[in-house]
């Protein structure tokens, strides 16, 4: 009996259907290369055939909100060191994604953020103190989700994709043209909820933009251990969802690609998937030590692709920004941080027991038990204070 060596069997010719323009899958595939409009030095690349350049006023506003967003991020990290915040997941390096995405939607659209999107929420105009209420450990959410059309920041990975698909479907069912923009990380695309959310949205043509910020890590797990897909954007075709990749550190490209994705969804064409290639410059949160799983040279290489510098260089070169304008925006960012610092130093007026309200309409036995435990601890603390 002859046996075929494994390597030979693997090399045997087999039929491979490639995507061609006549293949229906072709229209859904992302371009092989991420969309870019500005190179790493801030120089404008040739016009993109599919993505028109955003208006100059929008680019100036994008720059302004990115500068304020970065200052907010630095301030929030400092607040963890002062014990004013329980935890903070920084989005430094991801400013183009955080701000570019929210600028692409209307106030009446819905945003579904994760724990990483504090900067996106402040860029959406939500009071930073209200945004940080969750991370301060004071309440489940500090802003009114219904009034702001913004879901609470989601910590259980990928569950927000299902919420977004359901909300978007409901809005369309009621005849409104609302779009749901859902943020998700590279790691969370491995979760079952991501599959369910994208599949539901595709089958029922729900107007959802799935925005994957591929920042290369899920805490310590690098992308190479997360997926064997050529890019996360390729996950779209399996569900019948068109997708695009974008350079996530190119603010102009992020705004352009997201604007197109949102228009696609709003026009009734169903969902769209965007993968932004970016990088998490800071550790996962202030509680993480990233030096244990990635080397400094990798981080340094991404410093050269800084999104804020890239847009500033472009706008200066285009005559849309000068020293005075840059200084005015920097001063505005400082004032924003000072106001945040001041208000975060005020002791919050919260009743810890209220955390147990509204979790479920009917509290579970476990919740009742935990509530009782906290009540007893608070009473004991009060007694100790009284004795002192
Ligand atoms: C369902 C679930 N599993 C695990 C965790 C623990 N966890 C919190 S953040 C995180 C990494 C997520 O990485 P990614 O989706 O890439 O987002 P990033 O933090 O990089 O923005 C994990 C595993 C969780 N919060 N929820
Ligand atoms: Mg990640």
mmCIF file of C-alpha atoms and ligand atoms in Angstrom:
data_model
loop_
_atom_site.group_PDB
_atom_site.id
_atom_site.type_symbol
_atom_site.label_atom_id
_atom_site.label_comp_id
_atom_site.label_asym_id
_atom_site.label_seq_id
_atom_site.Cartn_x
_atom_site.Cartn_y
_atom_site.Cartn_z
ATOM 1 C CA UNK A 1 0.000 0.000 0.000
ATOM 2 C CA UNK A 2 1.358 3.434 -0.840
ATOM 3 C CA UNK A 3 0.646 6.405 1.340
ATOM 4 C CA UNK A 4 0.654 9.963 0.150
ATOM 5 C CA UNK A 5 2.814 12.195 2.319
ATOM 6 C CA UNK A 6 0.816 14.920 4.006
ATOM 7 C CA UNK A 7 2.727 17.692 2.298
ATOM 8 C CA UNK A 8 2.033 16.221 -1.132
ATOM 9 C CA UNK A 9 -1.644 15.790 -0.390
ATOM 10 C CA UNK A 10 -1.818 19.422 0.664
ATOM 11 C CA UNK A 11 -0.138 20.512 -2.551
ATOM 12 C CA UNK A 12 -2.578 18.593 -4.788
ATOM 13 C CA UNK A 13 -4.437 20.935 -7.126
ATOM 14 C CA UNK A 14 -7.861 21.932 -5.949
ATOM 15 C CA UNK A 15 -10.514 24.185 -7.259
ATOM 16 C CA UNK A 16 -10.280 27.656 -5.800
ATOM 17 C CA UNK A 17 -12.907 30.116 -6.752
ATOM 18 C CA UNK A 18 -11.541 33.588 -6.507
ATOM 19 C CA UNK A 19 -13.655 36.655 -6.123
ATOM 20 C CA UNK A 20 -14.199 38.367 -9.447
ATOM 21 C CA UNK A 21 -16.316 41.387 -10.275
ATOM 22 C CA UNK A 22 -19.159 39.056 -11.324
ATOM 23 C CA UNK A 23 -19.035 37.150 -8.054
ATOM 24 C CA UNK A 24 -21.667 38.581 -5.654
ATOM 25 C CA UNK A 25 -19.137 38.255 -2.836
ATOM 26 C CA UNK A 26 -16.825 40.664 -4.668
ATOM 27 C CA UNK A 27 -18.914 43.726 -3.814
ATOM 28 C CA UNK A 28 -18.758 42.854 -0.143
ATOM 29 C CA UNK A 29 -15.012 42.377 0.105
ATOM 30 C CA UNK A 30 -12.899 45.136 1.586
ATOM 31 C CA UNK A 31 -10.093 46.541 -0.540
ATOM 32 C CA UNK A 32 -6.885 44.646 0.216
ATOM 33 C CA UNK A 33 -5.270 47.795 1.592
ATOM 34 C CA UNK A 34 -6.719 50.091 4.240
ATOM 35 C CA UNK A 35 -8.049 53.398 2.915
ATOM 36 C CA UNK A 36 -5.537 56.207 3.475
ATOM 37 C CA UNK A 37 -5.746 59.873 2.611
ATOM 38 C CA UNK A 38 -2.857 61.318 4.622
ATOM 39 C CA UNK A 39 0.474 59.561 4.856
ATOM 40 C CA UNK A 40 2.411 59.356 8.094
ATOM 41 C CA UNK A 41 3.942 62.786 7.564
ATOM 42 C CA UNK A 42 0.548 64.403 7.028
ATOM 43 C CA UNK A 43 0.983 64.687 3.248
ATOM 44 C CA UNK A 44 -2.200 64.337 1.193
ATOM 45 C CA UNK A 45 -2.272 61.170 -0.895
ATOM 46 C CA UNK A 46 -3.971 61.065 -4.324
ATOM 47 C CA UNK A 47 -7.776 61.336 -4.216
ATOM 48 C CA UNK A 48 -9.504 58.070 -3.336
ATOM 49 C CA UNK A 49 -11.973 56.843 -5.976
ATOM 50 C CA UNK A 50 -14.629 55.740 -3.454
ATOM 51 C CA UNK A 51 -14.197 58.131 -0.563
ATOM 52 C CA UNK A 52 -14.532 61.874 -1.115
ATOM 53 C CA UNK A 53 -12.487 64.175 1.121
ATOM 54 C CA UNK A 54 -14.501 65.534 4.072
ATOM 55 C CA UNK A 55 -15.176 69.302 4.038
ATOM 56 C CA UNK A 56 -12.399 71.467 5.509
ATOM 57 C CA UNK A 57 -14.629 72.755 8.323
ATOM 58 C CA UNK A 58 -15.227 69.161 9.413
ATOM 59 C CA UNK A 59 -11.480 68.475 9.420
ATOM 60 C CA UNK A 60 -10.802 71.531 11.562
ATOM 61 C CA UNK A 61 -13.494 70.425 14.009
ATOM 62 C CA UNK A 62 -12.039 66.920 13.993
ATOM 63 C CA UNK A 63 -8.627 68.338 14.933
ATOM 64 C CA UNK A 64 -10.118 70.491 17.703
ATOM 65 C CA UNK A 65 -11.995 67.605 19.272
ATOM 66 C CA UNK A 66 -8.979 65.296 18.985
ATOM 67 C CA UNK A 67 -6.796 67.790 20.862
ATOM 68 C CA UNK A 68 -9.421 68.176 23.586
ATOM 69 C CA UNK A 69 -9.928 64.398 23.603
ATOM 70 C CA UNK A 70 -6.239 63.721 24.141
ATOM 71 C CA UNK A 71 -6.100 66.248 26.978
ATOM 72 C CA UNK A 72 -9.173 64.631 28.526
ATOM 73 C CA UNK A 73 -7.471 61.225 28.282
ATOM 74 C CA UNK A 74 -4.313 62.486 30.022
ATOM 75 C CA UNK A 75 -6.430 64.077 32.735
ATOM 76 C CA UNK A 76 -8.461 60.916 33.295
ATOM 77 C CA UNK A 77 -5.251 58.870 33.665
ATOM 78 C CA UNK A 78 -3.985 61.410 36.228
ATOM 79 C CA UNK A 79 -7.255 61.104 38.141
ATOM 80 C CA UNK A 80 -6.638 57.367 38.619
ATOM 81 C CA UNK A 81 -3.302 58.190 40.259
ATOM 82 C CA UNK A 82 -5.045 60.622 42.591
ATOM 83 C CA UNK A 83 -7.589 57.975 43.582
ATOM 84 C CA UNK A 84 -10.427 59.927 41.953
ATOM 85 C CA UNK A 85 -11.145 57.244 39.356
ATOM 86 C CA UNK A 86 -11.328 53.533 40.065
ATOM 87 C CA UNK A 87 -9.949 52.563 36.671
ATOM 88 C CA UNK A 88 -9.376 54.155 33.254
ATOM 89 C CA UNK A 89 -8.850 52.463 29.888
ATOM 90 C CA UNK A 90 -6.939 55.018 27.830
ATOM 91 C CA UNK A 91 -7.598 55.521 24.137
ATOM 92 C CA UNK A 92 -4.412 57.493 23.485
ATOM 93 C CA UNK A 93 -3.337 56.847 19.902
ATOM 94 C CA UNK A 94 -6.909 56.048 18.894
ATOM 95 C CA UNK A 95 -8.075 59.699 18.707
ATOM 96 C CA UNK A 96 -8.820 59.556 14.973
ATOM 97 C CA UNK A 97 -11.145 56.598 15.542
ATOM 98 C CA UNK A 98 -12.771 57.913 18.698
ATOM 99 C CA UNK A 99 -13.528 61.357 17.307
ATOM 100 C CA UNK A 100 -13.797 60.597 13.576
ATOM 101 C CA UNK A 101 -16.499 58.002 14.191
ATOM 102 C CA UNK A 102 -18.756 60.165 16.347
ATOM 103 C CA UNK A 103 -18.396 63.099 13.948
ATOM 104 C CA UNK A 104 -19.815 60.870 11.211
ATOM 105 C CA UNK A 105 -23.159 60.388 12.988
ATOM 106 C CA UNK A 106 -25.994 62.726 13.968
ATOM 107 C CA UNK A 107 -27.069 63.493 17.536
ATOM 108 C CA UNK A 108 -30.270 61.583 16.775
ATOM 109 C CA UNK A 109 -28.320 58.467 15.753
ATOM 110 C CA UNK A 110 -27.422 55.963 18.451
ATOM 111 C CA UNK A 111 -23.898 55.201 19.653
ATOM 112 C CA UNK A 112 -22.996 51.949 21.446
ATOM 113 C CA UNK A 113 -19.640 52.413 23.200
ATOM 114 C CA UNK A 114 -17.362 50.063 25.134
ATOM 115 C CA UNK A 115 -15.348 50.903 28.257
ATOM 116 C CA UNK A 116 -12.598 52.272 25.912
ATOM 117 C CA UNK A 117 -14.803 54.994 24.376
ATOM 118 C CA UNK A 118 -14.777 57.710 27.071
ATOM 119 C CA UNK A 119 -13.055 60.036 24.608
ATOM 120 C CA UNK A 120 -15.653 59.309 21.923
ATOM 121 C CA UNK A 121 -18.420 60.181 24.370
ATOM 122 C CA UNK A 122 -16.858 63.475 25.388
ATOM 123 C CA UNK A 123 -16.322 64.249 21.687
ATOM 124 C CA UNK A 124 -20.048 63.589 21.262
ATOM 125 C CA UNK A 125 -20.617 66.447 23.684
ATOM 126 C CA UNK A 126 -21.456 64.483 26.821
ATOM 127 C CA UNK A 127 -20.267 66.087 30.077
ATOM 128 C CA UNK A 128 -16.926 64.414 30.983
ATOM 129 C CA UNK A 129 -17.941 64.124 34.649
ATOM 130 C CA UNK A 130 -21.057 62.235 33.572
ATOM 131 C CA UNK A 131 -18.915 60.038 31.315
ATOM 132 C CA UNK A 132 -16.519 59.183 34.152
ATOM 133 C CA UNK A 133 -19.269 58.341 36.658
ATOM 134 C CA UNK A 134 -19.072 54.660 35.675
ATOM 135 C CA UNK A 135 -15.269 54.479 35.944
ATOM 136 C CA UNK A 136 -15.413 56.317 39.237
ATOM 137 C CA UNK A 137 -17.570 53.467 40.467
ATOM 138 C CA UNK A 138 -20.454 55.751 41.397
ATOM 139 C CA UNK A 139 -23.174 54.473 39.117
ATOM 140 C CA UNK A 140 -23.850 52.265 36.113
ATOM 141 C CA UNK A 141 -23.950 55.288 33.802
ATOM 142 C CA UNK A 142 -23.687 58.996 34.523
ATOM 143 C CA UNK A 143 -25.570 60.346 31.492
ATOM 144 C CA UNK A 144 -29.100 59.769 30.314
ATOM 145 C CA UNK A 145 -28.811 57.186 27.494
ATOM 146 C CA UNK A 146 -32.238 57.996 26.058
ATOM 147 C CA UNK A 147 -31.624 61.762 26.013
ATOM 148 C CA UNK A 148 -28.124 61.403 24.530
ATOM 149 C CA UNK A 149 -28.985 58.531 22.180
ATOM 150 C CA UNK A 150 -25.926 56.818 23.625
ATOM 151 C CA UNK A 151 -25.987 53.435 25.346
ATOM 152 C CA UNK A 152 -24.107 53.008 28.620
ATOM 153 C CA UNK A 153 -20.477 51.992 28.139
ATOM 154 C CA UNK A 154 -20.386 48.241 27.843
ATOM 155 C CA UNK A 155 -17.865 46.049 29.675
ATOM 156 C CA UNK A 156 -19.151 42.553 28.810
ATOM 157 C CA UNK A 157 -17.451 42.150 25.444
ATOM 158 C CA UNK A 158 -19.556 42.354 22.279
ATOM 159 C CA UNK A 159 -22.934 42.393 24.010
ATOM 160 C CA UNK A 160 -23.431 45.925 22.657
ATOM 161 C CA UNK A 161 -23.445 44.576 19.087
ATOM 162 C CA UNK A 162 -26.664 42.713 19.792
ATOM 163 C CA UNK A 163 -28.194 45.750 21.488
ATOM 164 C CA UNK A 164 -27.251 47.919 18.504
ATOM 165 C CA UNK A 165 -28.726 45.466 15.988
ATOM 166 C CA UNK A 166 -31.996 45.297 17.923
ATOM 167 C CA UNK A 167 -32.273 49.043 18.367
ATOM 168 C CA UNK A 168 -31.463 49.768 14.735
ATOM 169 C CA UNK A 169 -33.990 47.217 13.557
ATOM 170 C CA UNK A 170 -36.641 48.733 15.855
ATOM 171 C CA UNK A 171 -35.949 52.263 14.643
ATOM 172 C CA UNK A 172 -36.217 51.237 10.984
ATOM 173 C CA UNK A 173 -39.387 49.253 11.748
ATOM 174 C CA UNK A 174 -40.926 52.439 13.127
ATOM 175 C CA UNK A 175 -40.020 54.335 9.972
ATOM 176 C CA UNK A 176 -37.149 56.402 11.383
ATOM 177 C CA UNK A 177 -33.815 56.744 9.577
ATOM 178 C CA UNK A 178 -31.677 56.360 12.708
ATOM 179 C CA UNK A 179 -28.292 54.666 12.342
ATOM 180 C CA UNK A 180 -26.626 52.720 15.165
ATOM 181 C CA UNK A 181 -22.858 53.100 15.408
ATOM 182 C CA UNK A 182 -21.360 50.300 17.476
ATOM 183 C CA UNK A 183 -17.763 50.349 18.680
ATOM 184 C CA UNK A 184 -16.003 47.041 19.204
ATOM 185 C CA UNK A 185 -12.412 45.917 19.768
ATOM 186 C CA UNK A 186 -10.390 43.368 17.802
ATOM 187 C CA UNK A 187 -10.558 40.847 20.647
ATOM 188 C CA UNK A 188 -14.313 41.132 21.020
ATOM 189 C CA UNK A 189 -14.861 40.076 17.388
ATOM 190 C CA UNK A 190 -14.104 36.531 18.602
ATOM 191 C CA UNK A 191 -17.185 36.588 20.833
ATOM 192 C CA UNK A 192 -20.416 34.835 19.911
ATOM 193 C CA UNK A 193 -22.394 38.033 20.377
ATOM 194 C CA UNK A 194 -20.443 39.666 17.558
ATOM 195 C CA UNK A 195 -21.537 36.853 15.248
ATOM 196 C CA UNK A 196 -25.149 37.160 16.377
ATOM 197 C CA UNK A 197 -25.240 40.936 16.141
ATOM 198 C CA UNK A 198 -23.737 41.106 12.644
ATOM 199 C CA UNK A 199 -25.779 38.193 11.368
ATOM 200 C CA UNK A 200 -29.067 39.591 12.702
ATOM 201 C CA UNK A 201 -28.331 43.045 11.304
ATOM 202 C CA UNK A 202 -27.472 41.558 7.901
ATOM 203 C CA UNK A 203 -30.520 39.297 7.621
ATOM 204 C CA UNK A 204 -32.947 42.007 8.773
ATOM 205 C CA UNK A 205 -31.099 44.866 7.026
ATOM 206 C CA UNK A 206 -30.738 46.776 10.268
ATOM 207 C CA UNK A 207 -28.910 50.106 9.790
ATOM 208 C CA UNK A 208 -25.838 49.385 11.921
ATOM 209 C CA UNK A 209 -22.246 50.437 11.380
ATOM 210 C CA UNK A 210 -19.951 47.968 13.119
ATOM 211 C CA UNK A 211 -16.761 49.874 13.830
ATOM 212 C CA UNK A 212 -13.882 47.612 14.834
ATOM 213 C CA UNK A 213 -10.935 49.409 16.369
ATOM 214 C CA UNK A 214 -8.160 46.933 15.803
ATOM 215 C CA UNK A 215 -5.651 48.262 18.317
ATOM 216 C CA UNK A 216 -3.639 45.010 18.037
ATOM 217 C CA UNK A 217 -4.258 43.749 21.581
ATOM 218 C CA UNK A 218 -6.999 42.303 23.748
ATOM 219 C CA UNK A 219 -5.364 43.070 27.084
ATOM 220 C CA UNK A 220 -2.194 40.928 26.619
ATOM 221 C CA UNK A 221 -3.443 38.802 23.688
ATOM 222 C CA UNK A 222 -1.941 39.976 20.381
ATOM 223 C CA UNK A 223 -3.923 39.919 17.154
ATOM 224 C CA UNK A 224 -1.926 36.915 15.881
ATOM 225 C CA UNK A 225 -3.449 34.826 18.695
ATOM 226 C CA UNK A 226 -6.910 36.268 18.114
ATOM 227 C CA UNK A 227 -7.699 35.483 14.507
ATOM 228 C CA UNK A 228 -6.441 33.683 11.413
ATOM 229 C CA UNK A 229 -8.512 35.929 9.127
ATOM 230 C CA UNK A 230 -6.514 38.039 6.621
ATOM 231 C CA UNK A 231 -8.102 41.076 8.265
ATOM 232 C CA UNK A 232 -11.054 41.529 10.608
ATOM 233 C CA UNK A 233 -12.888 43.343 7.806
ATOM 234 C CA UNK A 234 -13.072 40.038 5.920
ATOM 235 C CA UNK A 235 -15.464 38.800 8.564
ATOM 236 C CA UNK A 236 -18.191 40.862 6.854
ATOM 237 C CA UNK A 237 -18.475 38.806 3.674
ATOM 238 C CA UNK A 238 -19.442 35.671 5.597
ATOM 239 C CA UNK A 239 -22.563 37.472 6.805
ATOM 240 C CA UNK A 240 -23.293 39.286 3.562
ATOM 241 C CA UNK A 241 -22.106 42.610 4.961
ATOM 242 C CA UNK A 242 -19.919 44.990 2.934
ATOM 243 C CA UNK A 243 -16.732 46.018 4.674
ATOM 244 C CA UNK A 244 -13.796 48.369 4.389
ATOM 245 C CA UNK A 245 -10.436 48.702 6.092
ATOM 246 C CA UNK A 246 -9.108 52.098 7.035
ATOM 247 C CA UNK A 247 -5.869 53.459 8.451
ATOM 248 C CA UNK A 248 -7.171 54.213 11.952
ATOM 249 C CA UNK A 249 -4.440 56.776 12.595
ATOM 250 C CA UNK A 250 -5.435 58.814 9.538
ATOM 251 C CA UNK A 251 -8.197 61.120 10.811
ATOM 252 C CA UNK A 252 -9.261 62.267 7.340
ATOM 253 C CA UNK A 253 -9.665 58.676 6.114
ATOM 254 C CA UNK A 254 -11.545 57.553 9.229
ATOM 255 C CA UNK A 255 -14.053 60.390 8.877
ATOM 256 C CA UNK A 256 -14.459 59.738 5.141
ATOM 257 C CA UNK A 257 -14.925 55.969 5.466
ATOM 258 C CA UNK A 258 -17.306 56.235 8.402
ATOM 259 C CA UNK A 259 -19.339 58.935 6.631
ATOM 260 C CA UNK A 260 -19.814 56.589 3.691
ATOM 261 C CA UNK A 261 -20.646 53.626 5.940
ATOM 262 C CA UNK A 262 -23.258 55.673 7.809
ATOM 263 C CA UNK A 263 -24.795 56.896 4.540
ATOM 264 C CA UNK A 264 -24.978 53.286 3.324
ATOM 265 C CA UNK A 265 -26.843 52.206 6.457
ATOM 266 C CA UNK A 266 -29.126 55.257 6.506
ATOM 267 C CA UNK A 267 -30.145 54.693 2.893
ATOM 268 C CA UNK A 268 -31.668 51.336 3.858
ATOM 269 C CA UNK A 269 -28.878 49.119 2.513
ATOM 270 C CA UNK A 270 -28.335 47.310 5.791
ATOM 271 C CA UNK A 271 -25.224 47.122 7.956
ATOM 272 C CA UNK A 272 -21.613 47.969 7.137
ATOM 273 C CA UNK A 273 -18.402 46.820 8.790
ATOM 274 C CA UNK A 274 -15.318 48.999 9.129
ATOM 275 C CA UNK A 275 -12.014 47.819 10.540
ATOM 276 C CA UNK A 276 -9.651 50.585 11.612
ATOM 277 C CA UNK A 277 -5.981 49.660 11.981
ATOM 278 C CA UNK A 278 -4.710 51.532 14.997
ATOM 279 C CA UNK A 279 -2.710 50.977 18.170
ATOM 280 C CA UNK A 280 -3.320 51.205 21.893
ATOM 281 C CA UNK A 281 -0.406 53.376 23.047
ATOM 282 C CA UNK A 282 -1.058 52.901 26.750
ATOM 283 C CA UNK A 283 -1.566 49.734 28.807
ATOM 284 C CA UNK A 284 -5.023 48.108 28.683
ATOM 285 C CA UNK A 285 -5.973 50.146 31.770
ATOM 286 C CA UNK A 286 -3.967 51.904 34.475
ATOM 287 C CA UNK A 287 -4.002 48.545 36.321
ATOM 288 C CA UNK A 288 -2.130 46.738 33.509
ATOM 289 C CA UNK A 289 1.635 46.447 32.925
ATOM 290 C CA UNK A 290 2.030 46.283 29.133
ATOM 291 C CA UNK A 291 5.818 45.859 29.334
ATOM 292 C CA UNK A 292 5.168 42.227 30.270
ATOM 293 C CA UNK A 293 3.843 41.358 26.822
ATOM 294 C CA UNK A 294 5.069 43.921 24.259
ATOM 295 C CA UNK A 295 8.340 45.692 23.718
ATOM 296 C CA UNK A 296 9.011 49.383 23.745
ATOM 297 C CA UNK A 297 10.272 49.457 20.139
ATOM 298 C CA UNK A 298 6.829 48.429 18.899
ATOM 299 C CA UNK A 299 5.178 51.257 20.830
ATOM 300 C CA UNK A 300 7.793 53.743 19.609
ATOM 301 C CA UNK A 301 7.171 52.789 15.979
ATOM 302 C CA UNK A 302 3.512 53.733 16.413
ATOM 303 C CA UNK A 303 4.436 57.071 17.965
ATOM 304 C CA UNK A 304 5.556 58.152 14.490
ATOM 305 C CA UNK A 305 2.025 57.541 13.196
ATOM 306 C CA UNK A 306 0.427 59.882 15.713
ATOM 307 C CA UNK A 307 -3.020 60.886 14.429
ATOM 308 C CA UNK A 308 -3.131 64.339 16.051
ATOM 309 C CA UNK A 309 0.226 65.436 14.627
ATOM 310 C CA UNK A 310 -0.714 64.003 11.245
ATOM 311 C CA UNK A 311 -3.869 66.099 10.890
ATOM 312 C CA UNK A 312 -2.233 69.190 12.365
ATOM 313 C CA UNK A 313 0.599 68.994 9.829
ATOM 314 C CA UNK A 314 -1.864 68.595 6.983
ATOM 315 C CA UNK A 315 -4.098 71.485 8.092
ATOM 316 C CA UNK A 316 -1.126 73.785 8.633
ATOM 317 C CA UNK A 317 0.207 72.917 5.189
ATOM 318 C CA UNK A 318 -3.200 73.579 3.650
ATOM 319 C CA UNK A 319 -3.314 77.013 5.314
ATOM 320 C CA UNK A 320 -6.276 75.989 7.486
ATOM 321 C CA UNK A 321 -4.465 76.201 10.810
ATOM 322 C CA UNK A 322 -1.812 78.592 12.137
ATOM 323 C CA UNK A 323 0.103 79.042 15.404
ATOM 324 C CA UNK A 324 -2.610 81.241 16.880
ATOM 325 C CA UNK A 325 -5.368 78.722 16.122
ATOM 326 C CA UNK A 326 -3.296 75.836 17.510
ATOM 327 C CA UNK A 327 -2.582 77.812 20.692
ATOM 328 C CA UNK A 328 -6.261 78.734 21.099
ATOM 329 C CA UNK A 329 -7.315 75.092 20.816
ATOM 330 C CA UNK A 330 -4.583 74.028 23.266
ATOM 331 C CA UNK A 331 -5.824 76.653 25.733
ATOM 332 C CA UNK A 332 -9.383 75.426 25.306
ATOM 333 C CA UNK A 333 -8.197 71.852 26.033
ATOM 334 C CA UNK A 334 -6.390 73.046 29.181
ATOM 335 C CA UNK A 335 -9.501 74.816 30.432
ATOM 336 C CA UNK A 336 -11.554 71.700 29.711
ATOM 337 C CA UNK A 337 -9.130 69.564 31.773
ATOM 338 C CA UNK A 338 -8.999 72.113 34.621
ATOM 339 C CA UNK A 339 -12.793 72.172 34.847
ATOM 340 C CA UNK A 340 -12.917 68.371 34.846
ATOM 341 C CA UNK A 341 -10.229 68.167 37.550
ATOM 342 C CA UNK A 342 -12.057 70.645 39.724
ATOM 343 C CA UNK A 343 -15.415 68.930 39.454
ATOM 344 C CA UNK A 344 -13.939 65.440 39.937
ATOM 345 C CA UNK A 345 -12.412 66.636 43.200
ATOM 346 C CA UNK A 346 -15.847 67.324 44.665
ATOM 347 C CA UNK A 347 -17.143 64.417 46.716
ATOM 348 C CA UNK A 348 -19.993 62.803 44.794
ATOM 349 C CA UNK A 349 -23.392 62.640 46.444
ATOM 350 C CA UNK A 350 -24.293 59.028 45.859
ATOM 351 C CA UNK A 351 -26.131 56.442 47.851
ATOM 352 C CA UNK A 352 -24.196 53.170 47.310
ATOM 353 C CA UNK A 353 -27.397 51.212 47.837
ATOM 354 C CA UNK A 354 -28.933 52.847 44.759
ATOM 355 C CA UNK A 355 -26.517 50.744 42.662
ATOM 356 C CA UNK A 356 -28.817 47.807 43.253
ATOM 357 C CA UNK A 357 -31.902 49.603 41.936
ATOM 358 C CA UNK A 358 -32.848 49.237 38.287
ATOM 359 C CA UNK A 359 -30.528 46.280 37.595
ATOM 360 C CA UNK A 360 -33.600 44.127 37.101
ATOM 361 C CA UNK A 361 -37.260 45.112 37.446
ATOM 362 C CA UNK A 362 -37.465 42.394 40.104
ATOM 363 C CA UNK A 363 -34.196 42.033 42.075
ATOM 364 C CA UNK A 364 -32.782 38.497 42.114
ATOM 365 C CA UNK A 365 -32.077 36.728 45.442
ATOM 366 C CA UNK A 366 -28.331 37.275 44.836
ATOM 367 C CA UNK A 367 -28.825 41.008 44.351
ATOM 368 C CA UNK A 368 -30.924 41.217 47.507
ATOM 369 C CA UNK A 369 -28.188 39.366 49.381
ATOM 370 C CA UNK A 370 -25.450 41.666 48.047
ATOM 371 C CA UNK A 371 -27.537 44.734 48.841
ATOM 372 C CA UNK A 372 -27.956 43.541 52.422
ATOM 373 C CA UNK A 373 -24.198 42.916 52.682
ATOM 374 C CA UNK A 374 -23.399 46.479 51.525
ATOM 375 C CA UNK A 375 -26.064 47.945 53.846
ATOM 376 C CA UNK A 376 -24.495 46.099 56.821
ATOM 377 C CA UNK A 377 -20.975 47.231 55.846
ATOM 378 C CA UNK A 378 -22.091 50.847 55.568
ATOM 379 C CA UNK A 379 -23.837 50.664 58.943
ATOM 380 C CA UNK A 380 -20.710 49.133 60.540
ATOM 381 C CA UNK A 381 -18.542 51.887 59.009
ATOM 382 C CA UNK A 382 -20.885 54.541 60.399
ATOM 383 C CA UNK A 383 -20.692 52.929 63.880
ATOM 384 C CA UNK A 384 -16.873 52.896 63.722
ATOM 385 C CA UNK A 385 -16.845 56.579 62.736
ATOM 386 C CA UNK A 386 -19.206 57.324 65.632
ATOM 387 C CA UNK A 387 -16.849 55.585 68.088
ATOM 388 C CA UNK A 388 -13.811 57.502 66.925
HETATM 389 C C1 LIG B 1 -17.497 38.519 27.819
HETATM 390 C C2 LIG B 1 -16.198 39.034 28.385
HETATM 391 N N1 LIG B 1 -15.120 38.238 28.413
HETATM 392 C C3 LIG B 1 -13.945 38.698 28.920
HETATM 393 C C4 LIG B 1 -13.859 39.968 29.426
HETATM 394 C C5 LIG B 1 -12.530 40.472 29.999
HETATM 395 N N2 LIG B 1 -11.951 41.485 29.115
HETATM 396 C C6 LIG B 1 -12.113 42.794 29.361
HETATM 397 S S1 LIG B 1 -11.394 43.760 28.203
HETATM 398 C C7 LIG B 1 -10.825 42.417 27.351
HETATM 399 C C8 LIG B 1 -10.031 42.588 26.086
HETATM 400 C C9 LIG B 1 -10.836 43.107 24.953
HETATM 401 O O1 LIG B 1 -10.002 43.451 23.881
HETATM 402 P P1 LIG B 1 -10.518 44.202 22.604
HETATM 403 O O2 LIG B 1 -11.858 43.703 22.216
HETATM 404 O O3 LIG B 1 -9.458 44.119 21.596
HETATM 405 O O4 LIG B 1 -10.742 45.702 23.087
HETATM 406 P P2 LIG B 1 -9.671 46.764 23.638
HETATM 407 O O5 LIG B 1 -9.616 46.573 25.131
HETATM 408 O O6 LIG B 1 -8.373 46.486 22.983
HETATM 409 O O7 LIG B 1 -10.221 48.093 23.295
HETATM 410 C C10 LIG B 1 -11.197 41.231 27.991
HETATM 411 C C11 LIG B 1 -10.833 39.878 27.547
HETATM 412 C C12 LIG B 1 -15.023 40.768 29.378
HETATM 413 N N3 LIG B 1 -15.024 42.038 29.816
HETATM 414 N N4 LIG B 1 -16.175 40.287 28.848
HETATM 415 MG MG1 LIG B 2 -8.006 45.521 21.185
#
